[in-house]
Amino acid sequence: MRASGLLVYQVLQALKAMVQEGVTTMDLEKAAEKMITDAGARPAFKGYYVPAVGERYPYVLCTSVNDEIVHGMPSPKRVLKKGDVVSIDTGVELNGYYGDSAITVAVGEVNGRVEKLLKVTEEALELAIGQMRLGNRLFDVCGTIQRHVESNGFSVVREFVGHGIGTQMHEEPQVPNYVDPRGENPRLKEGMVLAIEPMVTAGRPETAIARNRWTGVTRDGSYAAHFEHCVAVTANGPWVLTRP
Ligand code: CO
C-alpha cells in the first residue's frame, strides 16, 4: 500500500504543477493515465463499478470544478480559468494493493473565502490524521473533521464519505465527515487503513447529482473543496501512506 500511495502522491504533485489557466481537465486525465501505466500500475477508478450510479466510472481522474464536489468528469471542453478551484482525485492499484488521494488546487488568484475554504478543508484532514491512534475510535476522526469545518463557518457533505482501503478500493468501515450517532464506531486497530476525505462546502451542506448522473454538486451553487489521504494506524501513530 505504501508503493501505491507514493505513486498516487507523485501523480497528484505532477498534476498540481500543470494546473493553470487554459489547461483542460482532459489534459490532466491524459497525463495521469500515462504516469500511472508507465509506473506499471492500474488506474483504480477507470472501470470501477459504482452501485449508486449503476455504471462503471470511465476515467482515471475525478476532476471536480468549483461547485462540483466529487466525481467530476474530465472533459476537453472544461477549460480552467483564473478563480476556479479544481479537486483532483485519483487511485491506483499496484500488486493488488490500492492507494487513493485527492487535492484541491486554485487556478491563479481565488477570492478570500474560497482560499479559506481550501485551507480549512486541508486542516480538517490534518487534524483527522492526528486522531488515527490506538485507543481512539472512528468517531474521533469523524468528529474532528466536523468540528473544525463547522467552527469555521463551512459545511460538511453528508452523502459522500471516506472508506477503509486495502486489497479493495472501498472497504469497511465508511468514514463520514461528521458524527452519525446511528453509525458504527469501531475502535481503531493496528494495521487499519482509512481513506479520510473531507468534502466541504462554502455554503449549505445539501448536494445534488448533475445531469451526467455522476457528479455530486452543491445544491446552492457554493464552491466545494476535497482533500484525501490514506492513513494507517500503527503502534507508532498515524502513517500517511499517500505522501513521503
Ligand atoms: Co476515496
CSV table of N, CA and C in Angstrom, one decimal, residues 37-162:
chain,number,residue,atom,x,y,z
A,37,THR,N,0.2,4.2,-15.9
A,37,THR,CA,0.5,3.0,-16.7
A,37,THR,C,2.0,2.8,-16.9
A,38,ASP,N,2.7,4.0,-17.1
A,38,ASP,CA,4.2,3.9,-17.2
A,38,ASP,C,4.8,3.3,-15.9
A,39,ALA,N,4.2,3.5,-14.8
A,39,ALA,CA,4.7,3.0,-13.5
A,39,ALA,C,4.3,1.6,-13.3
A,40,GLY,N,3.6,1.0,-14.2
A,40,GLY,CA,3.2,-0.4,-14.1
A,40,GLY,C,2.1,-0.7,-13.2
A,41,ALA,N,1.3,0.4,-12.9
A,41,ALA,CA,0.1,0.3,-12.1
A,41,ALA,C,-1.2,0.4,-12.9
A,42,ARG,N,-2.3,0.1,-12.3
A,42,ARG,CA,-3.6,0.2,-12.9
A,42,ARG,C,-4.4,1.3,-12.3
A,43,PRO,N,-5.0,2.2,-13.2
A,43,PRO,CA,-5.8,3.3,-12.6
A,43,PRO,C,-7.0,2.6,-12.0
A,44,ALA,N,-7.2,2.9,-10.7
A,44,ALA,CA,-8.2,2.2,-9.9
A,44,ALA,C,-9.7,2.7,-10.2
A,45,PHE,N,-9.8,3.9,-10.6
A,45,PHE,CA,-11.1,4.5,-10.8
A,45,PHE,C,-11.7,4.0,-12.2
A,46,LYS,N,-10.8,3.9,-13.2
A,46,LYS,CA,-11.3,3.6,-14.5
A,46,LYS,C,-11.9,2.2,-14.6
A,47,GLY,N,-13.2,2.1,-14.9
A,47,GLY,CA,-13.9,0.9,-14.9
A,47,GLY,C,-14.5,0.4,-13.6
A,48,TYR,N,-14.3,1.3,-12.6
A,48,TYR,CA,-14.8,0.9,-11.2
A,48,TYR,C,-16.3,1.0,-11.2
A,49,TYR,N,-17.0,0.0,-10.8
A,49,TYR,CA,-18.4,-0.1,-10.8
A,49,TYR,C,-19.0,0.6,-9.5
A,50,VAL,N,-19.8,1.6,-9.7
A,50,VAL,CA,-20.4,2.4,-8.6
A,50,VAL,C,-21.9,2.1,-8.5
A,51,PRO,N,-22.2,1.3,-7.5
A,51,PRO,CA,-23.6,0.8,-7.4
A,51,PRO,C,-24.7,1.9,-7.4
A,52,ALA,N,-24.3,3.1,-6.8
A,52,ALA,CA,-25.3,4.2,-6.7
A,52,ALA,C,-25.6,4.7,-8.1
A,53,VAL,N,-24.7,4.6,-9.0
A,53,VAL,CA,-25.0,5.1,-10.4
A,53,VAL,C,-25.4,3.9,-11.3
A,54,GLY,N,-24.9,2.7,-10.9
A,54,GLY,CA,-25.3,1.5,-11.7
A,54,GLY,C,-24.4,1.4,-13.0
A,55,GLU,N,-23.2,2.1,-13.0
A,55,GLU,CA,-22.4,2.1,-14.1
A,55,GLU,C,-20.9,2.1,-13.7
A,56,ARG,N,-20.0,1.8,-14.7
A,56,ARG,CA,-18.6,1.9,-14.4
A,56,ARG,C,-18.1,3.3,-14.7
A,57,TYR,N,-17.2,3.8,-13.8
A,57,TYR,CA,-16.7,5.1,-14.0
A,57,TYR,C,-15.7,5.1,-15.1
A,58,PRO,N,-15.8,6.0,-16.1
A,58,PRO,CA,-14.9,5.8,-17.3
A,58,PRO,C,-13.5,6.5,-17.3
A,59,TYR,N,-13.2,7.2,-16.3
A,59,TYR,CA,-11.9,7.9,-16.3
A,59,TYR,C,-10.9,7.5,-15.2
A,60,VAL,N,-9.7,8.0,-15.3
A,60,VAL,CA,-8.6,7.8,-14.4
A,60,VAL,C,-8.8,8.7,-13.2
A,61,LEU,N,-9.2,9.9,-13.5
A,61,LEU,CA,-9.4,11.0,-12.5
A,61,LEU,C,-10.8,11.4,-12.3
A,62,CYS,N,-11.1,11.9,-11.1
A,62,CYS,CA,-12.3,12.8,-10.9
A,62,CYS,C,-11.7,14.2,-10.8
A,63,THR,N,-12.2,15.1,-11.7
A,63,THR,CA,-11.8,16.5,-11.7
A,63,THR,C,-13.1,17.3,-11.4
A,64,SER,N,-13.2,17.8,-10.2
A,64,SER,CA,-14.4,18.5,-9.8
A,64,SER,C,-14.2,19.9,-9.6
A,65,VAL,N,-14.8,20.8,-10.4
A,65,VAL,CA,-14.5,22.2,-10.5
A,65,VAL,C,-15.6,23.0,-9.8
A,66,ASN,N,-15.1,23.9,-9.0
A,66,ASN,CA,-16.0,24.9,-8.3
A,66,ASN,C,-17.1,24.3,-7.5
A,67,ASP,N,-18.4,24.4,-8.0
A,67,ASP,CA,-19.5,23.8,-7.2
A,67,ASP,C,-19.6,22.3,-7.3
A,68,GLU,N,-18.7,21.7,-8.1
A,68,GLU,CA,-18.7,20.2,-8.2
A,68,GLU,C,-17.9,19.7,-6.9
A,69,ILE,N,-18.5,18.7,-6.3
A,69,ILE,CA,-17.8,18.1,-5.1
A,69,ILE,C,-17.0,16.9,-5.4
A,70,VAL,N,-17.6,16.0,-6.0
A,70,VAL,CA,-16.9,14.7,-6.4
A,70,VAL,C,-17.4,14.2,-7.7
A,71,HIS,N,-16.6,13.2,-8.3
A,71,HIS,CA,-17.0,12.5,-9.5
A,71,HIS,C,-17.2,13.5,-10.7
A,72,GLY,N,-16.5,14.6,-10.6
A,72,GLY,CA,-16.5,15.5,-11.8
A,72,GLY,C,-15.7,14.7,-12.9
A,73,MET,N,-16.2,14.8,-14.2
A,73,MET,CA,-15.6,14.0,-15.3
A,73,MET,C,-14.7,14.9,-16.1
A,74,PRO,N,-13.5,14.4,-16.3
A,74,PRO,CA,-12.6,15.1,-17.2
A,74,PRO,C,-13.2,15.4,-18.6
A,75,SER,N,-13.0,16.6,-19.1
A,75,SER,CA,-13.5,16.9,-20.4
A,75,SER,C,-12.6,17.9,-21.2
A,76,PRO,N,-12.5,17.7,-22.5
A,76,PRO,CA,-11.7,18.7,-23.3
A,76,PRO,C,-12.3,20.0,-23.3
A,77,LYS,N,-13.6,20.1,-23.0
A,77,LYS,CA,-14.3,21.4,-23.0
A,77,LYS,C,-14.2,22.1,-21.7
A,78,ARG,N,-13.7,21.5,-20.7
A,78,ARG,CA,-13.7,22.2,-19.4
A,78,ARG,C,-12.3,22.8,-19.3
A,79,VAL,N,-12.2,24.1,-19.7
A,79,VAL,CA,-11.0,24.8,-19.7
A,79,VAL,C,-10.9,25.6,-18.4
A,80,LEU,N,-9.8,25.3,-17.6
A,80,LEU,CA,-9.7,26.0,-16.3
A,80,LEU,C,-9.4,27.5,-16.5
A,81,LYS,N,-10.0,28.3,-15.7
A,81,LYS,CA,-9.8,29.8,-15.8
A,81,LYS,C,-9.4,30.3,-14.4
A,82,LYS,N,-8.9,31.5,-14.3
A,82,LYS,CA,-8.5,32.1,-13.1
A,82,LYS,C,-9.7,32.2,-12.2
A,83,GLY,N,-9.5,31.9,-10.9
A,83,GLY,CA,-10.6,32.0,-9.9
A,83,GLY,C,-11.3,30.6,-9.7
A,84,ASP,N,-11.0,29.7,-10.6
A,84,ASP,CA,-11.6,28.3,-10.4
A,84,ASP,C,-10.8,27.6,-9.3
A,85,VAL,N,-11.5,26.6,-8.7
A,85,VAL,CA,-10.8,25.6,-7.9
A,85,VAL,C,-11.1,24.2,-8.5
A,86,VAL,N,-10.1,23.4,-8.5
A,86,VAL,CA,-10.3,22.0,-9.1
A,86,VAL,C,-9.8,21.0,-8.1
A,87,SER,N,-10.8,20.1,-7.8
A,87,SER,CA,-10.4,18.9,-7.0
A,87,SER,C,-9.9,17.8,-7.9
A,88,ILE,N,-8.7,17.3,-7.7
A,88,ILE,CA,-8.2,16.2,-8.5
A,88,ILE,C,-8.1,15.0,-7.6
A,89,ASP,N,-8.8,14.0,-7.9
A,89,ASP,CA,-8.9,12.8,-7.1
A,89,ASP,C,-8.5,11.6,-8.0
A,90,THR,N,-7.6,10.7,-7.5
A,90,THR,CA,-7.2,9.5,-8.2
A,90,THR,C,-6.8,8.4,-7.3
A,91,GLY,N,-6.9,7.2,-7.9
A,91,GLY,CA,-6.5,6.0,-7.2
A,91,GLY,C,-5.8,5.0,-8.1
A,92,VAL,N,-4.9,4.2,-7.5
A,92,VAL,CA,-4.2,3.2,-8.3
A,92,VAL,C,-4.2,1.9,-7.6
A,93,GLU,N,-4.0,0.8,-8.4
A,93,GLU,CA,-3.8,-0.5,-7.8
A,93,GLU,C,-2.4,-1.0,-8.3
A,94,LEU,N,-1.6,-1.4,-7.3
A,94,LEU,CA,-0.2,-1.8,-7.7
A,94,LEU,C,0.0,-3.1,-6.9
A,95,ASN,N,0.3,-4.2,-7.6
A,95,ASN,CA,0.5,-5.5,-6.9
A,95,ASN,C,-0.6,-5.9,-6.0
A,96,GLY,N,-1.9,-5.5,-6.4
A,96,GLY,CA,-3.0,-6.0,-5.6
A,96,GLY,C,-3.4,-5.0,-4.4
A,97,TYR,N,-2.7,-4.0,-4.3
A,97,TYR,CA,-3.0,-3.0,-3.2
A,97,TYR,C,-3.3,-1.6,-3.7
A,98,TYR,N,-4.2,-1.0,-3.0
A,98,TYR,CA,-4.8,0.3,-3.5
A,98,TYR,C,-4.3,1.5,-2.8
A,99,GLY,N,-4.2,2.6,-3.5
A,99,GLY,CA,-3.9,3.9,-2.9
A,99,GLY,C,-4.9,4.9,-3.5
A,100,ASP,N,-5.3,5.9,-2.8
A,100,ASP,CA,-6.4,6.8,-3.2
A,100,ASP,C,-6.1,8.2,-2.5
A,101,SER,N,-6.1,9.3,-3.3
A,101,SER,CA,-5.8,10.6,-2.6
A,101,SER,C,-6.4,11.7,-3.5
A,102,ALA,N,-6.7,12.8,-2.9
A,102,ALA,CA,-7.2,14.0,-3.6
A,102,ALA,C,-6.6,15.2,-3.0
A,103,ILE,N,-6.5,16.2,-3.9
A,103,ILE,CA,-6.1,17.6,-3.5
A,103,ILE,C,-7.1,18.6,-4.3
A,104,THR,N,-7.2,19.7,-3.7
A,104,THR,CA,-8.0,20.8,-4.4
A,104,THR,C,-7.0,21.9,-4.7
A,105,VAL,N,-6.9,22.4,-5.9
A,105,VAL,CA,-5.9,23.3,-6.4
A,105,VAL,C,-6.7,24.6,-6.9
A,106,ALA,N,-6.2,25.7,-6.5
A,106,ALA,CA,-6.7,27.0,-7.0
A,106,ALA,C,-6.0,27.3,-8.3
A,107,VAL,N,-6.8,27.9,-9.3
A,107,VAL,CA,-6.3,28.3,-10.5
A,107,VAL,C,-6.0,29.9,-10.4
A,108,GLY,N,-4.8,30.3,-10.3
A,108,GLY,CA,-4.5,31.7,-10.1
A,108,GLY,C,-5.0,32.2,-8.8
A,109,GLU,N,-5.4,33.4,-8.7
A,109,GLU,CA,-5.9,34.0,-7.5
A,109,GLU,C,-7.4,33.6,-7.4
A,110,VAL,N,-7.8,33.2,-6.2
A,110,VAL,CA,-9.2,33.0,-5.9
A,110,VAL,C,-9.7,33.9,-4.8
A,111,ASN,N,-11.0,34.0,-4.7
A,111,ASN,CA,-11.5,35.0,-3.7
A,111,ASN,C,-11.2,34.5,-2.3
A,112,GLY,N,-11.1,35.4,-1.3
A,112,GLY,CA,-10.6,35.2,0.0
A,112,GLY,C,-11.4,34.0,0.7
A,113,ARG,N,-12.7,34.0,0.6
A,113,ARG,CA,-13.5,33.0,1.3
A,113,ARG,C,-13.2,31.6,0.7
A,114,VAL,N,-12.9,31.5,-0.6
A,114,VAL,CA,-12.6,30.3,-1.3
A,114,VAL,C,-11.2,29.8,-0.8
A,115,GLU,N,-10.3,30.7,-0.7
A,115,GLU,CA,-9.0,30.4,-0.2
A,115,GLU,C,-9.1,29.8,1.2
A,116,LYS,N,-9.9,30.4,2.0
A,116,LYS,CA,-10.1,29.9,3.4
A,116,LYS,C,-10.8,28.5,3.3
A,117,LEU,N,-11.7,28.3,2.4
A,117,LEU,CA,-12.3,27.0,2.3
A,117,LEU,C,-11.3,25.9,2.0
A,118,LEU,N,-10.4,26.2,1.1
A,118,LEU,CA,-9.3,25.2,0.9
A,118,LEU,C,-8.5,24.9,2.1
A,119,LYS,N,-8.1,26.0,2.8
A,119,LYS,CA,-7.2,25.9,3.9
A,119,LYS,C,-7.9,25.1,5.1
A,120,VAL,N,-9.2,25.4,5.3
A,120,VAL,CA,-9.9,24.8,6.4
A,120,VAL,C,-10.1,23.3,6.1
A,121,THR,N,-10.4,23.0,4.9
A,121,THR,CA,-10.6,21.6,4.5
A,121,THR,C,-9.3,20.8,4.7
A,122,GLU,N,-8.2,21.4,4.2
A,122,GLU,CA,-6.9,20.7,4.4
A,122,GLU,C,-6.5,20.5,5.8
A,123,GLU,N,-6.8,21.6,6.6
A,123,GLU,CA,-6.5,21.5,8.1
A,123,GLU,C,-7.4,20.4,8.7
A,124,ALA,N,-8.6,20.3,8.3
A,124,ALA,CA,-9.5,19.3,8.9
A,124,ALA,C,-9.0,17.9,8.6
A,125,LEU,N,-8.4,17.7,7.4
A,125,LEU,CA,-7.8,16.4,7.1
A,125,LEU,C,-6.6,16.2,8.0
A,126,GLU,N,-5.7,17.2,8.2
A,126,GLU,CA,-4.5,17.0,9.0
A,126,GLU,C,-4.9,16.7,10.5
A,127,LEU,N,-5.9,17.4,11.0
A,127,LEU,CA,-6.4,17.1,12.3
A,127,LEU,C,-6.9,15.7,12.5
A,128,ALA,N,-7.7,15.3,11.5
A,128,ALA,CA,-8.2,13.9,11.5
A,128,ALA,C,-7.1,12.9,11.4
A,129,ILE,N,-6.1,13.1,10.6
A,129,ILE,CA,-4.9,12.2,10.6
A,129,ILE,C,-4.3,12.1,12.0
A,130,GLY,N,-4.3,13.2,12.7
A,130,GLY,CA,-3.7,13.1,14.1
A,130,GLY,C,-4.5,12.3,15.0
A,131,GLN,N,-5.8,12.0,14.7
A,131,GLN,CA,-6.6,11.1,15.5
A,131,GLN,C,-6.5,9.7,15.2
A,132,MET,N,-5.7,9.3,14.2
A,132,MET,CA,-5.6,7.9,13.8
A,132,MET,C,-4.6,7.2,14.7
A,133,ARG,N,-5.0,7.0,16.0
A,133,ARG,CA,-4.1,6.4,17.0
A,133,ARG,C,-4.8,5.3,17.8
A,134,LEU,N,-4.1,4.4,18.2
A,134,LEU,CA,-4.6,3.3,19.1
A,134,LEU,C,-5.2,4.0,20.3
A,135,GLY,N,-6.4,3.4,20.7
A,135,GLY,CA,-7.1,4.0,21.9
A,135,GLY,C,-8.2,4.9,21.4
A,136,ASN,N,-8.1,5.4,20.2
A,136,ASN,CA,-9.2,6.2,19.6
A,136,ASN,C,-10.2,5.3,18.9
A,137,ARG,N,-11.4,5.9,18.6
A,137,ARG,CA,-12.4,5.3,17.8
A,137,ARG,C,-12.7,6.1,16.5
A,138,LEU,N,-13.4,5.5,15.6
A,138,LEU,CA,-13.7,6.1,14.4
A,138,LEU,C,-14.3,7.5,14.6
A,139,PHE,N,-15.2,7.7,15.5
A,139,PHE,CA,-15.9,9.0,15.7
A,139,PHE,C,-14.9,10.1,16.1
A,140,ASP,N,-13.8,9.7,16.7
A,140,ASP,CA,-12.8,10.7,17.0
A,140,ASP,C,-12.3,11.4,15.7
A,141,VAL,N,-12.1,10.5,14.6
A,141,VAL,CA,-11.7,11.0,13.3
A,141,VAL,C,-12.8,11.9,12.7
A,142,CYS,N,-14.0,11.3,12.7
A,142,CYS,CA,-15.2,12.0,12.0
A,142,CYS,C,-15.5,13.3,12.7
A,143,GLY,N,-15.5,13.3,14.0
A,143,GLY,CA,-15.9,14.4,14.8
A,143,GLY,C,-14.9,15.6,14.7
A,144,THR,N,-13.7,15.2,14.6
A,144,THR,CA,-12.6,16.2,14.5
A,144,THR,C,-12.8,17.0,13.2
A,145,ILE,N,-13.1,16.3,12.1
A,145,ILE,CA,-13.4,17.0,10.8
A,145,ILE,C,-14.6,17.9,10.9
A,146,GLN,N,-15.7,17.4,11.4
A,146,GLN,CA,-16.9,18.1,11.5
A,146,GLN,C,-16.7,19.4,12.4
A,147,ARG,N,-16.1,19.2,13.5
A,147,ARG,CA,-15.9,20.4,14.4
A,147,ARG,C,-15.0,21.5,13.8
A,148,HIS,N,-13.9,21.1,13.1
A,148,HIS,CA,-13.1,22.1,12.5
A,148,HIS,C,-13.8,22.8,11.4
A,149,VAL,N,-14.5,22.1,10.6
A,149,VAL,CA,-15.2,22.7,9.4
A,149,VAL,C,-16.3,23.6,9.9
A,150,GLU,N,-17.2,23.1,10.8
A,150,GLU,CA,-18.3,23.9,11.2
A,150,GLU,C,-17.9,25.1,12.1
A,151,SER,N,-16.9,25.0,12.9
A,151,SER,CA,-16.5,26.1,13.7
A,151,SER,C,-15.9,27.2,12.9
A,152,ASN,N,-15.5,26.9,11.6
A,152,ASN,CA,-15.0,27.9,10.7
A,152,ASN,C,-16.1,28.4,9.7
A,153,GLY,N,-17.3,28.0,9.9
A,153,GLY,CA,-18.4,28.6,9.1
A,153,GLY,C,-18.7,27.9,7.8
A,154,PHE,N,-18.1,26.7,7.7
A,154,PHE,CA,-18.3,25.9,6.4
A,154,PHE,C,-19.2,24.7,6.8
A,155,SER,N,-19.6,23.9,5.7
A,155,SER,CA,-20.4,22.7,5.9
A,155,SER,C,-19.8,21.4,5.4
A,156,VAL,N,-20.1,20.3,6.1
A,156,VAL,CA,-19.6,19.0,5.6
A,156,VAL,C,-20.7,18.3,4.9
A,157,VAL,N,-20.4,17.7,3.8
A,157,VAL,CA,-21.3,17.0,2.9
A,157,VAL,C,-21.6,15.7,3.6
A,158,ARG,N,-22.9,15.3,3.6
A,158,ARG,CA,-23.3,14.0,4.2
A,158,ARG,C,-23.3,12.8,3.3
A,159,GLU,N,-23.6,13.1,2.0
A,159,GLU,CA,-23.9,12.0,1.0
A,159,GLU,C,-22.7,11.3,0.5
A,160,PHE,N,-21.5,11.8,0.7
A,160,PHE,CA,-20.3,11.2,0.2
A,160,PHE,C,-19.3,11.1,1.4
A,161,VAL,N,-18.7,9.9,1.5
A,161,VAL,CA,-17.9,9.6,2.7
A,161,VAL,C,-16.5,9.0,2.4
A,162,GLY,N,-15.6,8.9,3.3
A,162,GLY,CA,-14.4,8.2,3.2
A,162,GLY,C,-14.7,6.7,3.4
